[in-house]
């Protein structure tokens, strides 16, 4: 099955797993690649790291070494949704979409956590490909809305469009209420938002312009 995967999906799987191994070997030496908040001036001299522009991209290839399920679930979702999207879009458009979702997720998470730090919240980094994965989920729901998919937990079948709506609402509620700490809910929502905007842009739909006859599937 792995040998038959399209090249970009395969490369992303390999890259994420390779970085995970490097994290296990090098440890804190790679902390500079995590997405760190932008600290207030009075706190900046006392924090180990601070935001750097490349972190918007690199954080999406890192995962917690103490929680391998984080990596496994993200890679499973990348395998399930990414391969089909790459077959439809082609390599370049698929890679562009995934990276835009990762960066968009990083921007949203950076804004939320930096605001929290300035209001007395904890100073912590963000890692994970979940923003890109949630973008893929959104795209799958838009391109194949009536395709039936099976949840893992609980094992309930539903249409892809319904799955996107359910996950989006859950992430929004958990993010606003803060009832599930340690999970970057706004990064997930950011990945979905930027993915939706990019697809709208490709289709020539508002807010980027009037509707076109030619549509991107």
Coordinates of N, CA and C in Angstrom, one line a residue:
X1 N 0.8 -1.2 0.0 CA 0.0 0.0 0.0 C 0.9 1.2 0.0
X2 N 1.9 1.3 0.8 CA 2.8 2.4 0.9 C 3.5 2.7 -0.4
X3 N 3.9 1.7 -1.2 CA 4.6 1.9 -2.4 C 3.6 2.5 -3.5
X4 N 2.3 2.3 -3.3 CA 1.4 2.9 -4.3 C 0.9 4.3 -4.0
X5 N 1.3 4.9 -2.9 CA 0.9 6.2 -2.5 C 1.4 7.2 -3.5
X6 N 0.7 8.3 -3.8 CA 1.2 9.4 -4.6 C 2.4 10.0 -3.9
X7 N 3.3 10.6 -4.7 CA 4.6 11.0 -4.2 C 4.6 12.1 -3.1
X8 N 3.8 13.1 -3.1 CA 3.8 14.1 -2.1 C 3.3 13.6 -0.8
X9 N 2.2 12.8 -0.8 CA 1.6 12.2 0.4 C 2.7 11.3 1.0
X10 N 3.4 10.5 0.2 CA 4.4 9.6 0.7 C 5.6 10.5 1.4
X11 N 6.0 11.5 0.7 CA 7.0 12.4 1.2 C 6.7 13.0 2.5
X12 N 5.4 13.5 2.6 CA 5.0 14.1 3.9 C 5.0 13.1 5.0
X13 N 4.5 11.9 4.7 CA 4.6 10.8 5.8 C 6.0 10.5 6.2
X14 N 6.9 10.4 5.3 CA 8.3 10.2 5.6 C 8.9 11.3 6.4
X15 N 8.6 12.6 5.9 CA 9.2 13.7 6.6 C 8.7 13.8 8.1
X16 N 7.5 13.6 8.3 CA 7.0 13.7 9.7 C 7.6 12.6 10.6
X17 N 7.7 11.4 10.0 CA 8.3 10.3 10.8 C 9.8 10.5 11.0
X18 N 10.5 11.0 10.0 CA 11.9 11.3 10.2 C 12.1 12.4 11.2
X19 N 11.4 13.4 11.2 CA 11.5 14.5 12.2 C 11.2 14.0 13.6
X20 N 10.2 13.1 13.7 CA 9.9 12.5 15.0 C 11.1 11.7 15.6
X21 N 11.8 11.0 14.7 CA 13.0 10.2 15.1 C 14.1 11.2 15.5
X22 N 14.3 12.3 14.8 CA 15.3 13.3 15.1 C 14.9 13.9 16.5
X23 N 13.7 14.1 16.8 CA 13.3 14.7 18.1 C 13.7 13.7 19.2
X24 N 13.5 12.4 19.0 CA 13.9 11.5 20.0 C 15.4 11.5 20.2
X25 N 16.1 11.7 19.1 CA 17.6 11.6 19.2 C 18.2 12.9 19.7
X26 N 17.7 14.0 19.2 CA 18.3 15.3 19.5 C 17.7 16.1 20.6
X27 N 16.5 15.7 20.9 CA 15.8 16.3 22.1 C 15.6 17.8 22.0
X28 N 16.0 18.6 23.0 CA 15.7 20.0 23.1 C 16.4 20.8 22.0
X29 N 17.4 20.2 21.3 CA 18.1 20.9 20.2 C 17.2 21.4 19.1
X30 N 16.0 20.7 19.0 CA 15.1 21.0 17.9 C 13.9 21.9 18.4
X31 N 14.0 22.4 19.7 CA 12.9 23.2 20.2 C 12.7 24.5 19.4
X32 N 13.7 25.0 18.8 CA 13.6 26.2 18.0 C 12.7 26.1 16.8
X33 N 12.4 24.8 16.4 CA 11.5 24.6 15.3 C 10.1 24.6 15.7
X34 N 9.8 24.5 17.0 CA 8.4 24.5 17.5 C 7.8 25.9 17.3
X35 N 6.5 26.0 17.4 CA 5.9 27.4 17.3 C 5.7 28.0 18.6
X36 N 6.5 29.0 18.9 CA 6.5 29.7 20.2 C 5.7 30.9 20.1
X37 N 5.1 31.3 21.3 CA 4.3 32.6 21.3 C 5.3 33.8 21.1
X38 N 4.7 34.9 20.9 CA 5.4 36.2 20.8 C 5.3 36.8 22.2
X39 N 6.3 36.8 23.0 CA 6.2 37.2 24.4 C 6.2 38.7 24.6
X40 N 5.6 39.2 25.7 CA 5.6 40.7 26.0 C 7.1 41.1 26.3
X41 N 7.4 42.3 26.1 CA 8.7 42.8 26.3 C 9.3 42.5 27.7
X42 N 8.4 42.6 28.7 CA 8.9 42.3 30.0 C 9.2 40.9 30.3
X43 N 8.6 40.0 29.5 CA 8.9 38.5 29.7 C 9.9 38.0 28.8
X44 N 10.2 38.6 27.7 CA 11.1 38.1 26.6 C 12.4 37.7 27.1
X45 N 13.1 38.4 28.0 CA 14.4 38.0 28.5 C 14.5 36.7 29.3
X46 N 13.3 36.2 29.7 CA 13.3 35.1 30.6 C 12.7 33.8 30.0
X47 N 12.3 33.9 28.7 CA 11.8 32.7 28.1 C 12.9 32.0 27.2
X48 N 12.8 30.7 27.1 CA 13.8 29.9 26.4 C 13.9 30.2 24.9
X49 N 12.7 30.4 24.3 CA 12.6 30.7 22.9 C 11.5 31.7 22.7
X50 N 11.5 32.3 21.5 CA 10.4 33.2 21.1 C 10.0 32.9 19.6
X51 N 9.0 33.5 19.2 CA 8.5 33.2 17.8 C 9.6 33.7 16.8
X52 N 9.8 32.8 15.8 CA 10.5 33.1 14.6 C 9.7 32.7 13.4
X53 N 9.8 33.4 12.3 CA 8.9 33.2 11.1 C 8.9 31.7 10.6
X54 N 10.1 31.0 10.6 CA 10.1 29.7 10.0 C 9.2 28.7 10.8
X55 N 9.0 29.1 12.1 CA 8.2 28.1 12.9 C 6.8 27.9 12.4
X56 N 6.2 28.9 11.7 CA 4.9 28.7 11.1 C 4.8 27.5 10.2
X57 N 5.9 27.1 9.6 CA 6.0 25.9 8.8 C 6.6 24.7 9.5
X58 N 7.7 24.9 10.2 CA 8.4 23.7 10.8 C 7.6 23.1 11.9
X59 N 6.7 23.8 12.6 CA 6.0 23.2 13.7 C 5.0 22.1 13.2
X60 N 4.6 22.2 11.9 CA 3.7 21.3 11.3 C 4.3 19.9 11.0
X61 N 5.6 19.8 11.2 CA 6.3 18.5 11.0 C 6.9 17.9 12.3
X62 N 6.5 18.5 13.4 CA 6.9 18.0 14.7 C 5.8 17.5 15.5
X63 N 6.1 16.5 16.4 CA 5.0 16.0 17.3 C 5.7 15.7 18.6
X64 N 4.8 15.6 19.6 CA 5.3 15.3 21.0 C 6.0 13.9 21.1
X65 N 7.2 13.8 21.4 CA 7.9 12.5 21.6 C 7.3 11.7 22.7
X66 N 6.6 12.3 23.6 CA 6.0 11.5 24.7 C 4.6 11.0 24.4
X67 N 4.1 11.4 23.2 CA 2.7 11.0 22.9 C 2.7 10.6 21.4
X68 N 3.1 9.4 21.2 CA 3.2 8.9 19.8 C 1.9 8.8 19.1
X69 N 0.8 8.7 19.9 CA -0.6 8.6 19.3 C -0.9 9.9 18.5
X70 N -0.3 11.0 18.9 CA -0.5 12.2 18.1 C 0.0 12.1 16.7
X71 N 1.2 11.5 16.6 CA 1.8 11.3 15.3 C 1.0 10.3 14.5
X72 N 0.6 9.2 15.1 CA 0.0 8.1 14.4 C -1.4 8.5 13.9
X73 N -2.2 9.3 14.7 CA -3.5 9.7 14.2 C -3.4 10.7 13.1
X74 N -2.4 11.6 13.2 CA -2.2 12.6 12.1 C -1.8 11.9 10.8
X75 N -0.9 10.9 10.9 CA -0.4 10.2 9.7 C -1.5 9.4 9.1
X76 N -2.3 8.8 9.9 CA -3.5 8.0 9.4 C -4.4 8.9 8.6
X77 N -4.7 10.1 9.2 CA -5.6 11.0 8.5 C -5.0 11.5 7.2
X78 N -3.6 11.8 7.2 CA -2.9 12.2 6.0 C -3.0 11.1 4.9
X79 N -2.9 9.8 5.4 CA -3.0 8.7 4.5 C -4.4 8.6 3.9
X80 N -5.4 8.7 4.7 CA -6.8 8.5 4.3 C -7.3 9.6 3.3
X81 N -7.0 10.9 3.7 CA -7.5 12.0 2.9 C -6.5 12.6 1.9
X82 N -5.2 12.6 2.3 CA -4.2 13.2 1.4 C -4.1 12.5 0.1
X83 N -4.0 11.2 0.1 CA -3.8 10.4 -1.2 C -4.9 10.7 -2.2
X84 N -6.1 10.7 -1.8 CA -7.2 11.0 -2.7 C -7.2 12.4 -3.2
X85 N -6.9 13.3 -2.3 CA -6.8 14.7 -2.8 C -5.7 14.9 -3.8
X86 N -4.6 14.3 -3.5 CA -3.4 14.5 -4.4 C -3.8 13.8 -5.8
X87 N -4.5 12.7 -5.8 CA -4.9 12.1 -7.1 C -5.8 13.1 -7.9
X88 N -6.6 13.9 -7.2 CA -7.5 14.8 -7.9 C -6.8 16.1 -8.3
X89 N -6.0 16.6 -7.4 CA -5.4 17.9 -7.6 C -4.1 17.9 -8.3
X90 N -3.4 16.8 -8.2 CA -2.0 16.8 -8.7 C -1.0 17.2 -7.6
X91 N 0.3 16.9 -7.8 CA 1.3 17.1 -6.8 C 1.4 18.5 -6.3
X92 N 1.6 19.5 -7.3 CA 1.9 20.8 -6.9 C 0.7 21.5 -6.1
X93 N -0.5 21.3 -6.6 CA -1.6 22.0 -6.0 C -1.9 21.3 -4.6
X94 N -1.7 20.0 -4.5 CA -1.9 19.4 -3.2 C -0.9 19.9 -2.2
X95 N 0.4 19.9 -2.6 CA 1.4 20.4 -1.7 C 1.2 21.8 -1.3
X96 N 0.8 22.7 -2.2 CA 0.5 24.1 -1.9 C -0.6 24.2 -0.9
X97 N -1.6 23.4 -1.1 CA -2.8 23.4 -0.2 C -2.4 23.0 1.2
X98 N -1.6 21.9 1.3 CA -1.3 21.4 2.7 C -0.4 22.4 3.4
X99 N 0.6 23.0 2.7 CA 1.5 23.9 3.4 C 0.8 25.2 3.8
X100 N -0.2 25.7 2.9 CA -1.0 26.8 3.3 C -1.8 26.6 4.5
X101 N -2.3 25.4 4.7 CA -3.1 25.0 5.8 C -2.2 25.0 7.1
X102 N -1.0 24.5 7.0 CA -0.1 24.4 8.1 C 0.3 25.8 8.5
X103 N 0.6 26.7 7.6 CA 1.0 28.1 7.9 C -0.2 28.8 8.5
X104 N -1.4 28.6 7.9 CA -2.6 29.3 8.4 C -2.9 28.8 9.8
X105 N -2.8 27.5 10.1 CA -3.0 27.0 11.4 C -2.0 27.7 12.4
X106 N -0.7 27.8 12.0 CA 0.3 28.4 12.8 C -0.1 29.9 13.1
X107 N -0.5 30.6 12.1 CA -0.9 32.0 12.3 C -2.0 32.2 13.4
X108 N -3.0 31.4 13.2 CA -4.2 31.4 14.2 C -3.7 31.0 15.6
X109 N -2.9 30.0 15.7 CA -2.5 29.5 17.0 C -1.5 30.6 17.6
X110 N -0.7 31.2 16.8 CA 0.2 32.2 17.3 C -0.5 33.4 17.9
X111 N -1.6 33.8 17.2 CA -2.3 35.0 17.6 C -3.0 34.6 18.9
X112 N -3.6 33.5 19.1 CA -4.4 33.1 20.3 C -3.5 32.9 21.5
X113 N -2.4 32.2 21.3 CA -1.5 31.9 22.4 C -0.7 33.2 22.8
X114 N -0.3 34.0 21.9 CA 0.4 35.3 22.2 C -0.6 36.2 23.0
X115 N -1.8 36.3 22.6 CA -2.8 37.1 23.3 C -3.0 36.5 24.7
X116 N -3.0 35.2 24.8 CA -3.2 34.6 26.2 C -2.0 34.9 27.1
X117 N -0.8 34.8 26.5 CA 0.4 35.1 27.3 C 0.4 36.6 27.8
X118 N 0.0 37.5 27.0 CA -0.1 38.9 27.4 C -1.2 39.1 28.4
X119 N -2.1 38.2 28.6 CA -3.1 38.3 29.6 C -2.9 37.3 30.8
X120 N -1.6 36.9 31.0 CA -1.3 36.0 32.1 C -1.4 34.6 31.9
X121 N -1.6 34.1 30.6 CA -1.6 32.7 30.3 C -0.2 32.1 30.3
X122 N -0.2 30.7 30.2 CA 1.0 30.0 30.2 C 1.8 30.2 28.9
X123 N 3.1 30.1 29.0 CA 4.0 30.3 27.8 C 4.4 28.9 27.3
X124 N 3.9 28.4 26.2 CA 4.2 27.1 25.8 C 4.3 27.0 24.2
X125 N 5.0 26.1 23.7 CA 5.1 25.9 22.2 C 4.0 25.0 21.7
X126 N 3.8 25.1 20.3 CA 2.8 24.2 19.7 C 3.5 23.4 18.6
X127 N 3.2 22.1 18.5 CA 3.7 21.2 17.5 C 2.6 20.4 16.9
X128 N 2.8 19.9 15.7 CA 1.9 18.9 15.2 C 1.4 19.3 13.8
X129 N 1.1 18.2 13.0 CA 0.6 18.4 11.6 C -0.9 18.5 11.6
X130 N -1.6 18.7 12.8 CA -3.0 18.6 12.8 C -3.7 19.8 12.1
X131 N -3.0 21.0 12.0 CA -3.6 22.0 11.2 C -3.7 21.7 9.8
X132 N -2.7 21.1 9.2 CA -2.7 20.7 7.8 C -3.7 19.5 7.6
X133 N -3.8 18.6 8.6 CA -4.7 17.5 8.5 C -6.1 18.0 8.5
X134 N -6.4 18.9 9.4 CA -7.8 19.4 9.4 C -8.1 20.2 8.1
X135 N -7.1 20.8 7.5 CA -7.4 21.4 6.2 C -7.7 20.3 5.2
X136 N -7.0 19.2 5.2 CA -7.3 18.1 4.3 C -8.7 17.5 4.5
X137 N -9.1 17.4 5.8 CA -10.5 17.0 6.1 C -11.5 17.9 5.5
X138 N -11.2 19.2 5.7 CA -12.2 20.2 5.1 C -12.3 20.1 3.6
X139 N -11.1 19.9 2.9 CA -11.1 19.8 1.4 C -11.8 18.5 1.0
X140 N -11.6 17.4 1.7 CA -12.3 16.2 1.4 C -13.8 16.3 1.5
X141 N -14.2 17.0 2.5 CA -15.7 17.3 2.7 C -16.2 18.1 1.6
X142 N -15.4 19.1 1.1 CA -15.9 20.0 0.0 C -15.9 19.3 -1.3
X143 N -14.9 18.4 -1.6 CA -14.8 17.8 -2.9 C -15.7 16.5 -3.0
X144 N -15.8 15.8 -1.8 CA -16.6 14.6 -1.8 C -17.6 14.6 -0.7
X145 N -18.5 15.6 -0.8 CA -19.5 15.8 0.4 C -20.3 14.6 0.7
X146 N -20.7 13.8 -0.2 CA -21.6 12.6 0.0 C -20.8 11.3 0.2
X147 N -19.5 11.3 0.2 CA -18.7 10.1 0.4 C -18.9 9.7 1.9
X148 N -19.2 8.5 2.1 CA -19.3 8.0 3.5 C -18.0 7.6 4.0
X149 N -17.7 8.1 5.2 CA -16.5 7.8 5.9 C -16.8 7.2 7.3
X150 N -15.9 6.4 7.9 CA -16.1 5.8 9.1 C -15.2 6.4 10.2
X151 N -15.8 6.9 11.3 CA -15.0 7.3 12.4 C -14.3 6.2 13.1
X152 N -13.2 6.4 13.7 CA -12.5 5.4 14.5 C -13.1 5.3 15.9
X153 N -13.3 6.5 16.5 CA -13.8 6.6 17.9 C -14.9 7.7 17.9
X154 N -16.2 7.3 18.0 CA -16.7 5.9 17.9 C -16.8 5.5 16.5
X155 N -17.0 4.2 16.2 CA -17.0 3.7 14.8 C -18.4 3.9 14.2
X156 N -18.6 5.2 13.8 CA -19.9 5.6 13.2 C -19.7 6.1 11.8
X157 N -20.4 5.5 10.8 CA -20.3 6.0 9.5 C -21.1 7.3 9.3
X158 N -20.6 8.2 8.5 CA -21.4 9.4 8.2 C -20.8 10.0 6.9
X159 N -21.6 10.9 6.3 CA -21.1 11.6 5.1 C -19.9 12.5 5.5
X160 N -19.0 12.7 4.5 CA -17.8 13.5 4.7 C -18.2 15.0 5.1
X161 N -19.2 15.5 4.4 CA -19.7 16.8 4.8 C -20.1 16.9 6.2
X162 N -20.9 15.9 6.7 CA -21.3 15.9 8.1 C -20.1 15.8 9.0
X163 N -19.2 15.0 8.7 CA -18.0 14.8 9.5 C -17.2 16.2 9.7
X164 N -17.1 16.9 8.6 CA -16.4 18.2 8.6 C -17.2 19.2 9.6
X165 N -18.5 19.2 9.4 CA -19.3 20.1 10.3 C -19.2 19.7 11.7
X166 N -19.3 18.4 12.0 CA -19.2 18.0 13.4 C -17.9 18.3 14.0
X167 N -16.8 18.0 13.3 CA -15.4 18.3 13.8 C -15.2 19.8 14.0
X168 N -15.7 20.6 13.1 CA -15.6 22.0 13.1 C -16.3 22.6 14.4
X169 N -17.5 22.2 14.6 CA -18.3 22.6 15.8 C -17.6 22.2 17.1
X170 N -17.1 20.9 17.1 CA -16.5 20.4 18.3 C -15.2 21.3 18.6
X171 N -14.4 21.5 17.6 CA -13.2 22.3 17.8 C -13.5 23.7 18.3
X172 N -14.5 24.3 17.7 CA -14.8 25.6 18.1 C -15.3 25.7 19.6
X173 N -16.1 24.8 20.0 CA -16.6 24.7 21.3 C -15.5 24.5 22.3
X174 N -14.7 23.5 22.0 CA -13.6 23.2 22.9 C -12.5 24.3 23.0
X175 N -12.3 25.0 21.9 CA -11.4 26.1 21.9 C -11.9 27.3 22.7
X176 N -13.2 27.6 22.6 CA -13.7 28.7 23.3 C -13.8 28.4 24.8
X177 N -14.2 27.2 25.1 CA -14.4 26.9 26.5 C -13.2 26.5 27.2
X178 N -12.1 26.1 26.5 CA -10.9 25.6 27.1 C -11.0 24.4 27.9
X179 N -12.0 23.5 27.5 CA -12.3 22.3 28.3 C -11.3 21.1 28.0
X180 N -10.5 21.3 27.0 CA -9.5 20.2 26.7 C -8.2 20.9 26.5
X181 N -7.5 21.0 27.6 CA -6.2 21.7 27.6 C -5.1 20.8 26.9
X182 N -4.1 21.5 26.4 CA -3.0 20.8 25.7 C -3.3 20.5 24.3
X183 N -4.4 20.8 23.7 CA -4.8 20.6 22.3 C -5.0 22.0 21.6
X184 N -4.3 22.1 20.5 CA -4.3 23.4 19.8 C -5.6 23.5 18.9
X185 N -6.7 23.7 19.5 CA -8.0 23.7 18.8 C -8.0 24.9 17.8
X186 N -7.5 26.0 18.1 CA -7.5 27.1 17.1 C -6.6 26.9 16.0
X187 N -5.5 26.1 16.2 CA -4.7 25.7 15.0 C -5.5 24.8 14.1
X188 N -6.3 23.9 14.6 CA -7.2 23.0 13.8 C -8.2 23.9 13.0
X189 N -8.8 24.8 13.7 CA -9.7 25.7 13.0 C -9.0 26.6 12.0
X190 N -7.8 27.0 12.3 CA -7.1 27.8 11.4 C -6.7 27.1 10.1
X191 N -6.4 25.8 10.2 CA -6.1 25.0 9.1 C -7.3 24.8 8.2
X192 N -8.5 24.7 8.8 CA -9.7 24.5 8.1 C -10.1 25.9 7.4
X193 N -9.9 27.0 8.1 CA -10.3 28.3 7.6 C -9.4 28.6 6.4
X194 N -8.1 28.5 6.5 CA -7.2 28.8 5.4 C -7.4 27.8 4.2
X195 N -7.7 26.6 4.5 CA -8.0 25.6 3.4 C -9.3 26.1 2.7
X196 N -10.3 26.5 3.4 CA -11.6 26.9 2.8 C -11.3 28.2 1.9
X197 N -10.5 29.1 2.5 CA -10.3 30.3 1.7 C -9.5 30.0 0.4
X198 N -8.5 29.1 0.5 CA -7.7 28.8 -0.7 C -8.6 28.1 -1.7
X199 N -9.4 27.2 -1.3 CA -10.3 26.5 -2.3 C -11.3 27.6 -2.9
X200 N -11.8 28.5 -2.1 CA -12.6 29.6 -2.7 C -11.9 30.4 -3.6
X201 N -10.6 30.7 -3.3 CA -9.8 31.5 -4.3 C -9.6 30.7 -5.6
X202 N -9.3 29.4 -5.5 CA -9.1 28.6 -6.7 C -10.4 28.6 -7.6
X203 N -11.5 28.6 -6.9 CA -12.8 28.6 -7.6 C -13.3 29.9 -8.1
X204 N -12.5 31.0 -7.7 CA -13.0 32.3 -8.0 C -14.2 32.8 -7.3
X205 N -14.5 32.3 -6.1 CA -15.7 32.6 -5.4 C -15.4 33.6 -4.3
X206 N -16.5 34.3 -3.9 CA -16.3 35.4 -2.8 C -15.6 34.7 -1.6
X207 N -14.7 35.5 -0.9 CA -14.5 36.9 -1.1 C -13.4 37.3 -2.1
X208 N -13.1 36.4 -3.0 CA -12.0 36.7 -4.0 C -12.5 37.1 -5.3
X209 N -13.8 37.2 -5.6 CA -14.3 37.6 -6.9 C -15.6 36.9 -7.1
X210 N -16.2 37.2 -8.3 CA -17.5 36.6 -8.7 C -17.3 35.2 -9.1
X211 N -18.4 34.5 -9.2 CA -18.3 33.1 -9.5 C -17.9 32.9 -11.0
X212 N -17.1 31.9 -11.2 CA -16.7 31.6 -12.6 C -17.3 30.3 -13.0
X213 N -17.4 30.2 -14.4 CA -18.0 28.9 -14.9 C -17.1 27.8 -14.6
X214 N -15.8 28.0 -14.8 CA -14.8 26.9 -14.5 C -14.6 26.8 -13.0
X215 N -14.7 25.5 -12.5 CA -14.6 25.3 -11.1 C -13.5 24.2 -10.9
X216 N -12.8 24.4 -9.8 CA -11.8 23.4 -9.4 C -12.4 22.4 -8.6
X217 N -12.2 21.1 -8.9 CA -12.9 20.0 -8.2 C -12.2 19.8 -6.8

